[in-house]
């Protein structure tokens, strides 16, 4: 009898994990432009994929933010996404011709969708 209860509980616990969503799809807009951008977040692999950029790992910052930083010889690209408000910020930093640090900041508003656009 105990074995049956134990196996039933084990099965129930394993099934409850199966229904948990691990990939989230978002549609993002920049200002009032009509163009839409895709954001895919995989919480199991801890990766995010935004528009035409490569898939990258992220770290959780606090309870709301996912932060990803990718560095190349030319620049650094930072993505931070607030999973509560849906706001995402993309910061590109580089060293300009005079040797000073320069950057561009783009802010997006994202909404959860059921699949890719």
CSV table of N, CA, C and O in Angstrom, one decimal:
chain,number,residue,atom,x,y,z
A,1,UNK,N,0.8,-1.2,0.0
A,1,UNK,CA,0.0,0.0,0.0
A,1,UNK,C,0.9,1.3,0.0
A,1,UNK,O,0.6,2.2,-0.7
A,2,UNK,N,1.9,1.3,0.9
A,2,UNK,CA,2.8,2.4,0.9
A,2,UNK,C,3.5,2.6,-0.4
A,2,UNK,O,3.7,3.8,-0.8
A,3,UNK,N,3.9,1.5,-1.0
A,3,UNK,CA,4.6,1.6,-2.3
A,3,UNK,C,3.7,2.3,-3.4
A,3,UNK,O,4.1,3.1,-4.1
A,4,UNK,N,2.4,1.9,-3.4
A,4,UNK,CA,1.4,2.5,-4.3
A,4,UNK,C,1.3,4.0,-4.1
A,4,UNK,O,1.2,4.8,-5.0
A,5,UNK,N,1.2,4.4,-2.8
A,5,UNK,CA,1.0,5.8,-2.5
A,5,UNK,C,2.3,6.6,-2.9
A,5,UNK,O,2.2,7.6,-3.5
A,6,UNK,N,3.4,6.0,-2.6
A,6,UNK,CA,4.7,6.6,-3.0
A,6,UNK,C,4.8,6.8,-4.5
A,6,UNK,O,5.2,7.8,-5.0
A,7,UNK,N,4.5,5.7,-5.3
A,7,UNK,CA,4.6,5.8,-6.7
A,7,UNK,C,3.6,6.8,-7.3
A,7,UNK,O,3.9,7.5,-8.2
A,8,UNK,N,2.4,6.9,-6.7
A,8,UNK,CA,1.4,7.8,-7.1
A,8,UNK,C,1.9,9.2,-6.9
A,8,UNK,O,1.7,10.1,-7.8
A,9,UNK,N,2.4,9.5,-5.7
A,9,UNK,CA,3.0,10.8,-5.5
A,9,UNK,C,4.1,11.2,-6.4
A,9,UNK,O,4.3,12.3,-6.9
A,10,UNK,N,5.0,10.2,-6.6
A,10,UNK,CA,6.2,10.4,-7.5
A,10,UNK,C,5.7,10.8,-8.9
A,10,UNK,O,6.2,11.7,-9.6
A,11,UNK,N,4.7,10.0,-9.4
A,11,UNK,CA,4.1,10.3,-10.8
A,11,UNK,C,3.5,11.7,-10.8
A,11,UNK,O,3.7,12.4,-11.8
A,12,UNK,N,2.7,12.0,-9.8
A,12,UNK,CA,2.1,13.3,-9.7
A,12,UNK,C,3.1,14.4,-9.8
A,12,UNK,O,2.9,15.4,-10.5
A,13,UNK,N,4.2,14.3,-9.0
A,13,UNK,CA,5.2,15.3,-9.0
A,13,UNK,C,5.9,15.5,-10.3
A,13,UNK,O,6.2,16.6,-10.8
A,14,UNK,N,6.2,14.3,-11.0
A,14,UNK,CA,6.9,14.4,-12.3
A,14,UNK,C,5.9,15.0,-13.3
A,14,UNK,O,6.4,15.8,-14.2
A,15,UNK,N,4.6,14.7,-13.3
A,15,UNK,CA,3.7,15.3,-14.3
A,15,UNK,C,3.5,16.8,-14.0
A,15,UNK,O,3.3,17.5,-15.0
A,16,UNK,N,3.6,17.2,-12.8
A,16,UNK,CA,3.4,18.6,-12.6
A,16,UNK,C,4.5,19.4,-13.1
A,16,UNK,O,4.3,20.6,-13.6
A,17,UNK,N,5.7,18.9,-13.2
A,17,UNK,CA,6.8,19.6,-13.9
A,17,UNK,C,6.7,19.6,-15.4
A,17,UNK,O,7.3,20.5,-16.0
A,18,UNK,N,6.0,18.6,-16.0
A,18,UNK,CA,5.9,18.6,-17.4
A,18,UNK,C,5.1,19.7,-18.0
A,18,UNK,O,5.3,20.2,-19.1
A,19,UNK,N,4.1,20.2,-17.2
A,19,UNK,CA,3.3,21.3,-17.7
A,19,UNK,C,3.9,22.6,-17.6
A,19,UNK,O,3.3,23.6,-18.0
A,20,UNK,N,5.0,22.7,-16.9
A,20,UNK,CA,5.6,24.0,-16.7
A,20,UNK,C,6.2,24.6,-18.0
A,20,UNK,O,6.9,23.9,-18.7
A,21,UNK,N,5.9,25.8,-18.2
A,21,UNK,CA,6.4,26.5,-19.5
A,21,UNK,C,7.8,26.8,-19.3
A,21,UNK,O,8.3,27.4,-18.4
A,22,UNK,N,8.6,26.4,-20.3
A,22,UNK,CA,10.1,26.7,-20.3
A,22,UNK,C,10.5,27.7,-21.4
A,22,UNK,O,11.5,28.3,-21.2
A,23,UNK,N,9.7,27.9,-22.4
A,23,UNK,CA,10.0,28.8,-23.5
A,23,UNK,C,8.9,29.9,-23.5
A,23,UNK,O,7.7,29.5,-23.6
A,24,UNK,N,9.3,31.1,-23.5
A,24,UNK,CA,8.3,32.2,-23.6
A,24,UNK,C,8.6,33.0,-24.9
A,24,UNK,O,9.7,33.3,-25.2
A,25,UNK,N,7.5,33.3,-25.6
A,25,UNK,CA,7.6,34.1,-26.8
A,25,UNK,C,7.1,35.5,-26.6
A,25,UNK,O,6.0,35.6,-26.0
A,26,UNK,N,7.7,36.5,-27.1
A,26,UNK,CA,7.3,37.9,-26.9
A,26,UNK,C,7.4,38.6,-28.3
A,26,UNK,O,8.3,38.3,-29.1
A,27,UNK,N,6.5,39.6,-28.5
A,27,UNK,CA,6.6,40.5,-29.6
A,27,UNK,C,6.9,41.8,-29.0
A,27,UNK,O,6.3,42.3,-28.1
A,28,UNK,N,8.0,42.5,-29.6
A,28,UNK,CA,8.4,43.7,-29.0
A,28,UNK,C,8.3,44.8,-30.1
A,28,UNK,O,8.5,44.6,-31.3
A,29,UNK,N,8.1,46.0,-29.6
A,29,UNK,CA,8.0,47.2,-30.5
A,29,UNK,C,9.0,48.3,-30.0
A,29,UNK,O,9.2,48.4,-28.8
A,30,UNK,N,9.5,49.1,-30.9
A,30,UNK,CA,10.3,50.2,-30.6
A,30,UNK,C,9.6,51.5,-30.8
A,30,UNK,O,9.3,51.8,-32.0
A,31,UNK,N,9.2,52.2,-29.8
A,31,UNK,CA,8.5,53.4,-29.9
A,31,UNK,C,7.2,53.2,-30.7
A,31,UNK,O,6.4,52.3,-30.4
A,32,UNK,N,6.9,54.0,-31.6
A,32,UNK,CA,5.6,53.9,-32.4
A,32,UNK,C,5.8,53.3,-33.8
A,32,UNK,O,5.0,53.3,-34.6
A,33,UNK,N,7.0,52.7,-34.0
A,33,UNK,CA,7.3,52.1,-35.3
A,33,UNK,C,6.4,50.9,-35.5
A,33,UNK,O,6.1,50.2,-34.6
A,34,UNK,N,6.0,50.6,-36.7
A,34,UNK,CA,5.1,49.5,-37.0
A,34,UNK,C,5.8,48.1,-37.0
A,34,UNK,O,5.2,47.1,-36.8
A,35,UNK,N,7.1,48.1,-37.1
A,35,UNK,CA,7.9,46.9,-37.2
A,35,UNK,C,7.8,46.2,-35.8
A,35,UNK,O,7.9,46.8,-34.8
A,36,UNK,N,7.7,44.8,-35.9
A,36,UNK,CA,7.7,44.0,-34.7
A,36,UNK,C,9.0,43.2,-34.6
A,36,UNK,O,9.5,42.7,-35.6
A,37,UNK,N,9.4,42.9,-33.4
A,37,UNK,CA,10.7,42.2,-33.2
A,37,UNK,C,10.3,41.0,-32.3
A,37,UNK,O,9.5,41.1,-31.4
A,38,UNK,N,11.0,39.8,-32.5
A,38,UNK,CA,10.7,38.7,-31.7
A,38,UNK,C,11.8,38.5,-30.6
A,38,UNK,O,12.9,38.8,-30.7
A,39,UNK,N,11.3,38.1,-29.4
A,39,UNK,CA,12.1,37.8,-28.3
A,39,UNK,C,11.7,36.4,-27.8
A,39,UNK,O,10.5,36.2,-27.5
A,40,UNK,N,12.6,35.5,-27.7
A,40,UNK,CA,12.4,34.2,-27.2
A,40,UNK,C,13.2,33.9,-25.9
A,40,UNK,O,14.4,34.1,-26.0
A,41,UNK,N,12.6,33.5,-24.8
A,41,UNK,CA,13.3,33.3,-23.6
A,41,UNK,C,13.1,31.8,-23.2
A,41,UNK,O,12.0,31.4,-23.1
A,42,UNK,N,14.2,31.1,-23.1
A,42,UNK,CA,14.2,29.7,-22.7
A,42,UNK,C,14.7,29.6,-21.3
A,42,UNK,O,15.9,29.7,-21.0
A,43,UNK,N,13.8,29.4,-20.3
A,43,UNK,CA,14.2,29.4,-18.9
A,43,UNK,C,14.9,28.1,-18.5
A,43,UNK,O,15.6,28.1,-17.5
A,44,UNK,N,14.7,27.0,-19.3
A,44,UNK,CA,15.4,25.8,-19.0
A,44,UNK,C,16.9,25.9,-19.4
A,44,UNK,O,17.8,25.5,-18.6
A,45,UNK,N,17.2,26.4,-20.6
A,45,UNK,CA,18.6,26.6,-21.0
A,45,UNK,C,19.2,27.9,-20.5
A,45,UNK,O,20.4,28.2,-20.7
A,46,UNK,N,18.3,28.8,-20.0
A,46,UNK,CA,18.7,30.2,-19.5
A,46,UNK,C,19.4,31.0,-20.7
A,46,UNK,O,20.4,31.5,-20.6
A,47,UNK,N,18.6,31.0,-21.8
A,47,UNK,CA,19.0,31.7,-23.0
A,47,UNK,C,17.9,32.6,-23.5
A,47,UNK,O,16.8,32.4,-23.2
A,48,UNK,N,18.3,33.7,-24.2
A,48,UNK,CA,17.4,34.6,-24.9
A,48,UNK,C,17.8,34.8,-26.3
A,48,UNK,O,19.0,34.8,-26.6
A,49,UNK,N,16.9,35.0,-27.2
A,49,UNK,CA,17.1,35.2,-28.6
A,49,UNK,C,16.3,36.4,-29.0
A,49,UNK,O,15.1,36.4,-28.9
A,50,UNK,N,17.0,37.5,-29.4
A,50,UNK,CA,16.2,38.7,-29.8
A,50,UNK,C,16.5,39.0,-31.2
A,50,UNK,O,17.7,39.1,-31.7
A,51,UNK,N,15.5,39.1,-32.0
A,51,UNK,CA,15.5,39.5,-33.4
A,51,UNK,C,16.6,38.8,-34.2
A,51,UNK,O,16.6,37.6,-34.2
A,52,UNK,N,17.5,39.5,-34.8
A,52,UNK,CA,18.5,38.9,-35.7
A,52,UNK,C,19.8,38.6,-34.9
A,52,UNK,O,20.7,38.1,-35.5
A,53,UNK,N,19.8,38.8,-33.7
A,53,UNK,CA,21.0,38.6,-32.9
A,53,UNK,C,21.1,37.1,-32.5
A,53,UNK,O,20.1,36.4,-32.5
A,54,UNK,N,22.3,36.7,-32.2
A,54,UNK,CA,22.5,35.3,-31.8
A,54,UNK,C,21.9,35.0,-30.4
A,54,UNK,O,21.8,35.9,-29.6
A,55,UNK,N,21.6,33.7,-30.2
A,55,UNK,CA,21.1,33.3,-29.0
A,55,UNK,C,22.2,33.4,-27.9
A,55,UNK,O,23.4,33.2,-28.2
A,56,UNK,N,21.8,33.9,-26.7
A,56,UNK,CA,22.8,34.2,-25.7
A,56,UNK,C,22.3,33.8,-24.4
A,56,UNK,O,21.1,33.8,-24.2
A,57,UNK,N,23.2,33.5,-23.5
A,57,UNK,CA,22.8,33.2,-22.1
A,57,UNK,C,22.5,34.4,-21.3
A,57,UNK,O,22.9,35.5,-21.7
A,58,UNK,N,21.7,34.3,-20.3
A,58,UNK,CA,21.3,35.4,-19.5
A,58,UNK,C,21.5,35.0,-18.0
A,58,UNK,O,21.6,33.9,-17.6
A,59,UNK,N,21.6,36.1,-17.2
A,59,UNK,CA,21.6,35.9,-15.7
A,59,UNK,C,20.4,36.6,-15.1
A,59,UNK,O,19.9,37.6,-15.7
A,60,UNK,N,19.9,36.1,-14.0
A,60,UNK,CA,18.8,36.8,-13.4
A,60,UNK,C,19.3,37.8,-12.4
A,60,UNK,O,20.3,37.6,-11.7
A,61,UNK,N,18.8,39.0,-12.5
A,61,UNK,CA,19.2,40.1,-11.6
A,61,UNK,C,18.0,40.5,-10.8
A,61,UNK,O,17.0,41.0,-11.4
A,62,UNK,N,18.0,40.2,-9.5
A,62,UNK,CA,16.9,40.5,-8.7
A,62,UNK,C,15.8,39.5,-9.1
A,62,UNK,O,16.0,38.4,-9.6
A,63,UNK,N,14.5,39.9,-8.8
A,63,UNK,CA,13.4,39.0,-9.1
A,63,UNK,C,12.8,39.3,-10.4
A,63,UNK,O,12.1,38.4,-11.0
A,64,UNK,N,13.0,40.4,-11.0
A,64,UNK,CA,12.4,40.8,-12.3
A,64,UNK,C,13.2,40.8,-13.5
A,64,UNK,O,12.7,40.6,-14.6
A,65,UNK,N,14.5,41.0,-13.4
A,65,UNK,CA,15.3,41.2,-14.6
A,65,UNK,C,16.1,40.0,-15.1
A,65,UNK,O,16.7,39.3,-14.3
A,66,UNK,N,16.2,39.9,-16.4
A,66,UNK,CA,17.0,39.0,-17.1
A,66,UNK,C,18.1,39.8,-17.8
A,66,UNK,O,17.7,40.8,-18.6
A,67,UNK,N,19.3,39.6,-17.6
A,67,UNK,CA,20.4,40.4,-18.2
A,67,UNK,C,21.4,39.5,-19.0
A,67,UNK,O,21.8,38.5,-18.5
A,68,UNK,N,21.7,40.0,-20.2
A,68,UNK,CA,22.6,39.3,-21.1
A,68,UNK,C,23.6,40.3,-21.6
A,68,UNK,O,23.2,41.3,-22.1
A,69,UNK,N,24.9,39.9,-21.6
A,69,UNK,CA,25.9,40.8,-22.1
A,69,UNK,C,26.8,39.9,-23.0
A,69,UNK,O,27.3,38.9,-22.7
A,70,UNK,N,27.0,40.4,-24.3
A,70,UNK,CA,27.8,39.8,-25.3
A,70,UNK,C,28.9,40.8,-25.7
A,70,UNK,O,28.6,41.9,-26.1
A,71,UNK,N,30.1,40.3,-25.6
A,71,UNK,CA,31.2,41.2,-26.0
A,71,UNK,C,31.9,40.7,-27.2
A,71,UNK,O,32.2,39.5,-27.3
A,72,UNK,N,32.2,41.6,-28.1
A,72,UNK,CA,33.0,41.3,-29.3
A,72,UNK,C,34.2,42.2,-29.3
A,72,UNK,O,34.2,43.1,-28.5
A,73,UNK,N,35.2,42.0,-30.2
A,73,UNK,CA,36.3,43.0,-30.3
A,73,UNK,C,35.9,44.4,-30.6
A,73,UNK,O,36.5,45.4,-30.1
A,74,UNK,N,34.7,44.6,-31.3
A,74,UNK,CA,34.3,45.9,-31.7
A,74,UNK,C,33.4,46.6,-30.6
A,74,UNK,O,33.4,47.8,-30.4
A,75,UNK,N,32.5,45.8,-30.0
A,75,UNK,CA,31.6,46.4,-29.1
A,75,UNK,C,31.0,45.4,-28.0
A,75,UNK,O,31.4,44.3,-28.0
A,76,UNK,N,30.2,46.0,-27.2
A,76,UNK,CA,29.5,45.1,-26.2
A,76,UNK,C,28.0,45.4,-26.3
A,76,UNK,O,27.6,46.5,-26.5
A,77,UNK,N,27.2,44.3,-26.3
A,77,UNK,CA,25.8,44.5,-26.5
A,77,UNK,C,25.1,43.9,-25.2
A,77,UNK,O,25.3,42.8,-24.8
A,78,UNK,N,24.4,44.8,-24.5
A,78,UNK,CA,23.7,44.4,-23.3
A,78,UNK,C,22.2,44.4,-23.5
A,78,UNK,O,21.7,45.4,-24.1
A,79,UNK,N,21.5,43.3,-23.2
A,79,UNK,CA,20.1,43.2,-23.2
A,79,UNK,C,19.6,43.1,-21.8
A,79,UNK,O,20.1,42.2,-21.1
A,80,UNK,N,18.7,43.9,-21.3
A,80,UNK,CA,18.0,43.6,-20.0
A,80,UNK,C,16.5,43.7,-20.2
A,80,UNK,O,16.0,44.6,-20.9
A,81,UNK,N,15.9,42.7,-19.7
A,81,UNK,CA,14.4,42.5,-19.9
A,81,UNK,C,13.8,42.4,-18.5
A,81,UNK,O,14.1,41.6,-17.7
A,82,UNK,N,12.7,43.2,-18.3
A,82,UNK,CA,12.0,43.2,-17.1
A,82,UNK,C,10.8,42.3,-17.4
A,82,UNK,O,9.8,42.7,-18.1
A,83,UNK,N,10.7,41.1,-16.8
A,83,UNK,CA,9.7,40.2,-17.1
A,83,UNK,C,8.3,40.6,-16.4
A,83,UNK,O,7.3,40.0,-16.8
A,84,UNK,N,8.3,41.6,-15.5
A,84,UNK,CA,7.0,42.0,-15.0
A,84,UNK,C,6.4,43.0,-15.9
A,84,UNK,O,5.2,42.9,-16.2
A,85,UNK,N,7.1,44.1,-16.3
A,85,UNK,CA,6.6,45.1,-17.1
A,85,UNK,C,6.6,44.9,-18.6
A,85,UNK,O,6.0,45.5,-19.4
A,86,UNK,N,7.5,43.9,-19.0
A,86,UNK,CA,7.7,43.7,-20.5
A,86,UNK,C,8.6,44.7,-21.1
A,86,UNK,O,8.8,44.6,-22.3
A,87,UNK,N,9.3,45.5,-20.4
A,87,UNK,CA,10.2,46.5,-20.9
A,87,UNK,C,11.6,45.9,-21.1
A,87,UNK,O,12.1,45.2,-20.3
A,88,UNK,N,12.2,46.1,-22.3
A,88,UNK,CA,13.5,45.6,-22.6
A,88,UNK,C,14.4,46.8,-23.1
A,88,UNK,O,13.9,47.7,-23.8
A,89,UNK,N,15.6,46.8,-22.6
A,89,UNK,CA,16.5,47.8,-23.0
A,89,UNK,C,17.7,47.1,-23.7
A,89,UNK,O,18.3,46.1,-23.2
A,90,UNK,N,18.1,47.7,-24.8
A,90,UNK,CA,19.3,47.2,-25.5
A,90,UNK,C,20.4,48.3,-25.6
A,90,UNK,O,20.1,49.4,-26.0
A,91,UNK,N,21.5,48.0,-25.0
A,91,UNK,CA,22.6,49.0,-24.9
A,91,UNK,C,23.8,48.5,-25.7
A,91,UNK,O,24.3,47.4,-25.4
A,92,UNK,N,24.2,49.2,-26.7
A,92,UNK,CA,25.4,48.9,-27.5
A,92,UNK,C,26.5,49.9,-27.1
A,92,UNK,O,26.3,51.1,-27.2
A,93,UNK,N,27.6,49.4,-26.6
A,93,UNK,CA,28.8,50.3,-26.2
A,93,UNK,C,30.0,50.0,-27.1
A,93,UNK,O,30.2,48.8,-27.4
A,94,UNK,N,30.7,51.0,-27.4
A,94,UNK,CA,31.9,50.8,-28.2
A,94,UNK,C,32.9,52.0,-27.9
A,94,UNK,O,32.5,53.0,-27.4
A,95,UNK,N,34.1,51.8,-28.4
A,95,UNK,CA,35.1,52.9,-28.2
A,95,UNK,C,35.1,53.6,-29.6
A,95,UNK,O,35.3,53.0,-30.6
A,96,UNK,N,34.9,54.9,-29.5
A,96,UNK,CA,34.8,55.7,-30.8
A,96,UNK,C,36.2,56.0,-31.3
A,96,UNK,O,37.2,55.7,-30.6
A,97,UNK,N,36.3,56.8,-32.4
A,97,UNK,CA,37.6,57.1,-33.0
A,97,UNK,C,38.5,57.9,-32.2
A,97,UNK,O,39.7,57.9,-32.4
A,98,UNK,N,37.9,58.6,-31.2
A,98,UNK,CA,38.8,59.5,-30.3
A,98,UNK,C,39.2,58.7,-29.1
A,98,UNK,O,39.9,59.2,-28.2
A,99,UNK,N,38.8,57.4,-29.0
A,99,UNK,CA,39.2,56.6,-27.8
A,99,UNK,C,38.3,56.7,-26.6
A,99,UNK,O,38.5,56.1,-25.6
A,100,UNK,N,37.2,57.4,-26.8
A,100,UNK,CA,36.2,57.5,-25.7
A,100,UNK,C,35.1,56.4,-25.8
A,100,UNK,O,34.7,56.0,-26.9
A,101,UNK,N,34.5,56.1,-24.7
A,101,UNK,CA,33.4,55.1,-24.7
A,101,UNK,C,32.2,55.8,-25.2
A,101,UNK,O,31.8,56.9,-24.8
A,102,UNK,N,31.4,55.2,-26.1
A,102,UNK,CA,30.2,55.7,-26.7
A,102,UNK,C,29.1,54.6,-26.6
A,102,UNK,O,29.5,53.5,-26.5
A,103,UNK,N,27.9,55.0,-26.6
A,103,UNK,CA,26.8,54.0,-26.6
A,103,UNK,C,25.6,54.5,-27.3
A,103,UNK,O,25.4,55.6,-27.5
A,104,UNK,N,24.7,53.5,-27.6
A,104,UNK,CA,23.4,53.7,-28.1
A,104,UNK,C,22.4,52.9,-27.2
A,104,UNK,O,22.7,51.7,-26.9
A,105,UNK,N,21.3,53.5,-26.8
A,105,UNK,CA,20.3,52.8,-26.0
A,105,UNK,C,19.0,52.8,-26.8
A,105,UNK,O,18.5,53.8,-27.2
A,106,UNK,N,18.4,51.6,-26.9
A,106,UNK,CA,17.1,51.4,-27.5
A,106,UNK,C,16.2,50.8,-26.5
A,106,UNK,O,16.6,49.8,-25.8
A,107,UNK,N,15.0,51.3,-26.4
A,107,UNK,CA,14.0,50.8,-25.4
A,107,UNK,C,12.8,50.2,-26.2
A,107,UNK,O,12.3,50.8,-27.1
A,108,UNK,N,12.5,49.0,-25.8
A,108,UNK,CA,11.4,48.2,-26.4
A,108,UNK,C,10.3,47.9,-25.4
A,108,UNK,O,10.6,47.7,-24.2
A,109,UNK,N,9.1,47.8,-25.9
A,109,UNK,CA,8.0,47.3,-25.0
A,109,UNK,C,7.6,45.9,-25.6
A,109,UNK,O,7.3,45.8,-26.8
A,110,UNK,N,7.5,44.9,-24.8
A,110,UNK,CA,7.3,43.6,-25.2
A,110,UNK,C,6.0,43.0,-24.6
A,110,UNK,O,5.6,43.3,-23.5
A,111,UNK,N,5.3,42.2,-25.4
A,111,UNK,CA,4.1,41.5,-25.0
A,111,UNK,C,4.2,40.0,-25.2
A,111,UNK,O,4.8,39.6,-26.2
A,112,UNK,N,3.7,39.2,-24.3
A,112,UNK,CA,3.8,37.8,-24.4
A,112,UNK,C,2.9,37.3,-25.5
A,112,UNK,O,1.8,37.8,-25.6
A,113,UNK,N,3.3,36.4,-26.4
A,113,UNK,CA,2.5,35.8,-27.4
A,113,UNK,C,2.6,34.3,-27.3
A,113,UNK,O,3.4,33.7,-26.5
A,114,UNK,N,1.9,33.6,-28.1
A,114,UNK,CA,1.8,32.1,-28.1
A,114,UNK,C,2.9,31.5,-28.9
A,114,UNK,O,3.3,30.3,-28.7
A,115,UNK,N,3.4,32.2,-29.9
A,115,UNK,CA,4.4,31.6,-30.8
A,115,UNK,C,5.2,32.8,-31.5
A,115,UNK,O,5.0,33.9,-31.2
A,116,UNK,N,6.2,32.4,-32.3
A,116,UNK,CA,7.0,33.4,-33.0
A,116,UNK,C,6.2,34.2,-34.0
A,116,UNK,O,5.3,33.7,-34.6
A,117,UNK,N,6.7,35.4,-34.3
A,117,UNK,CA,6.0,36.2,-35.3
A,117,UNK,C,6.7,35.9,-36.6
A,117,UNK,O,7.8,35.4,-36.7
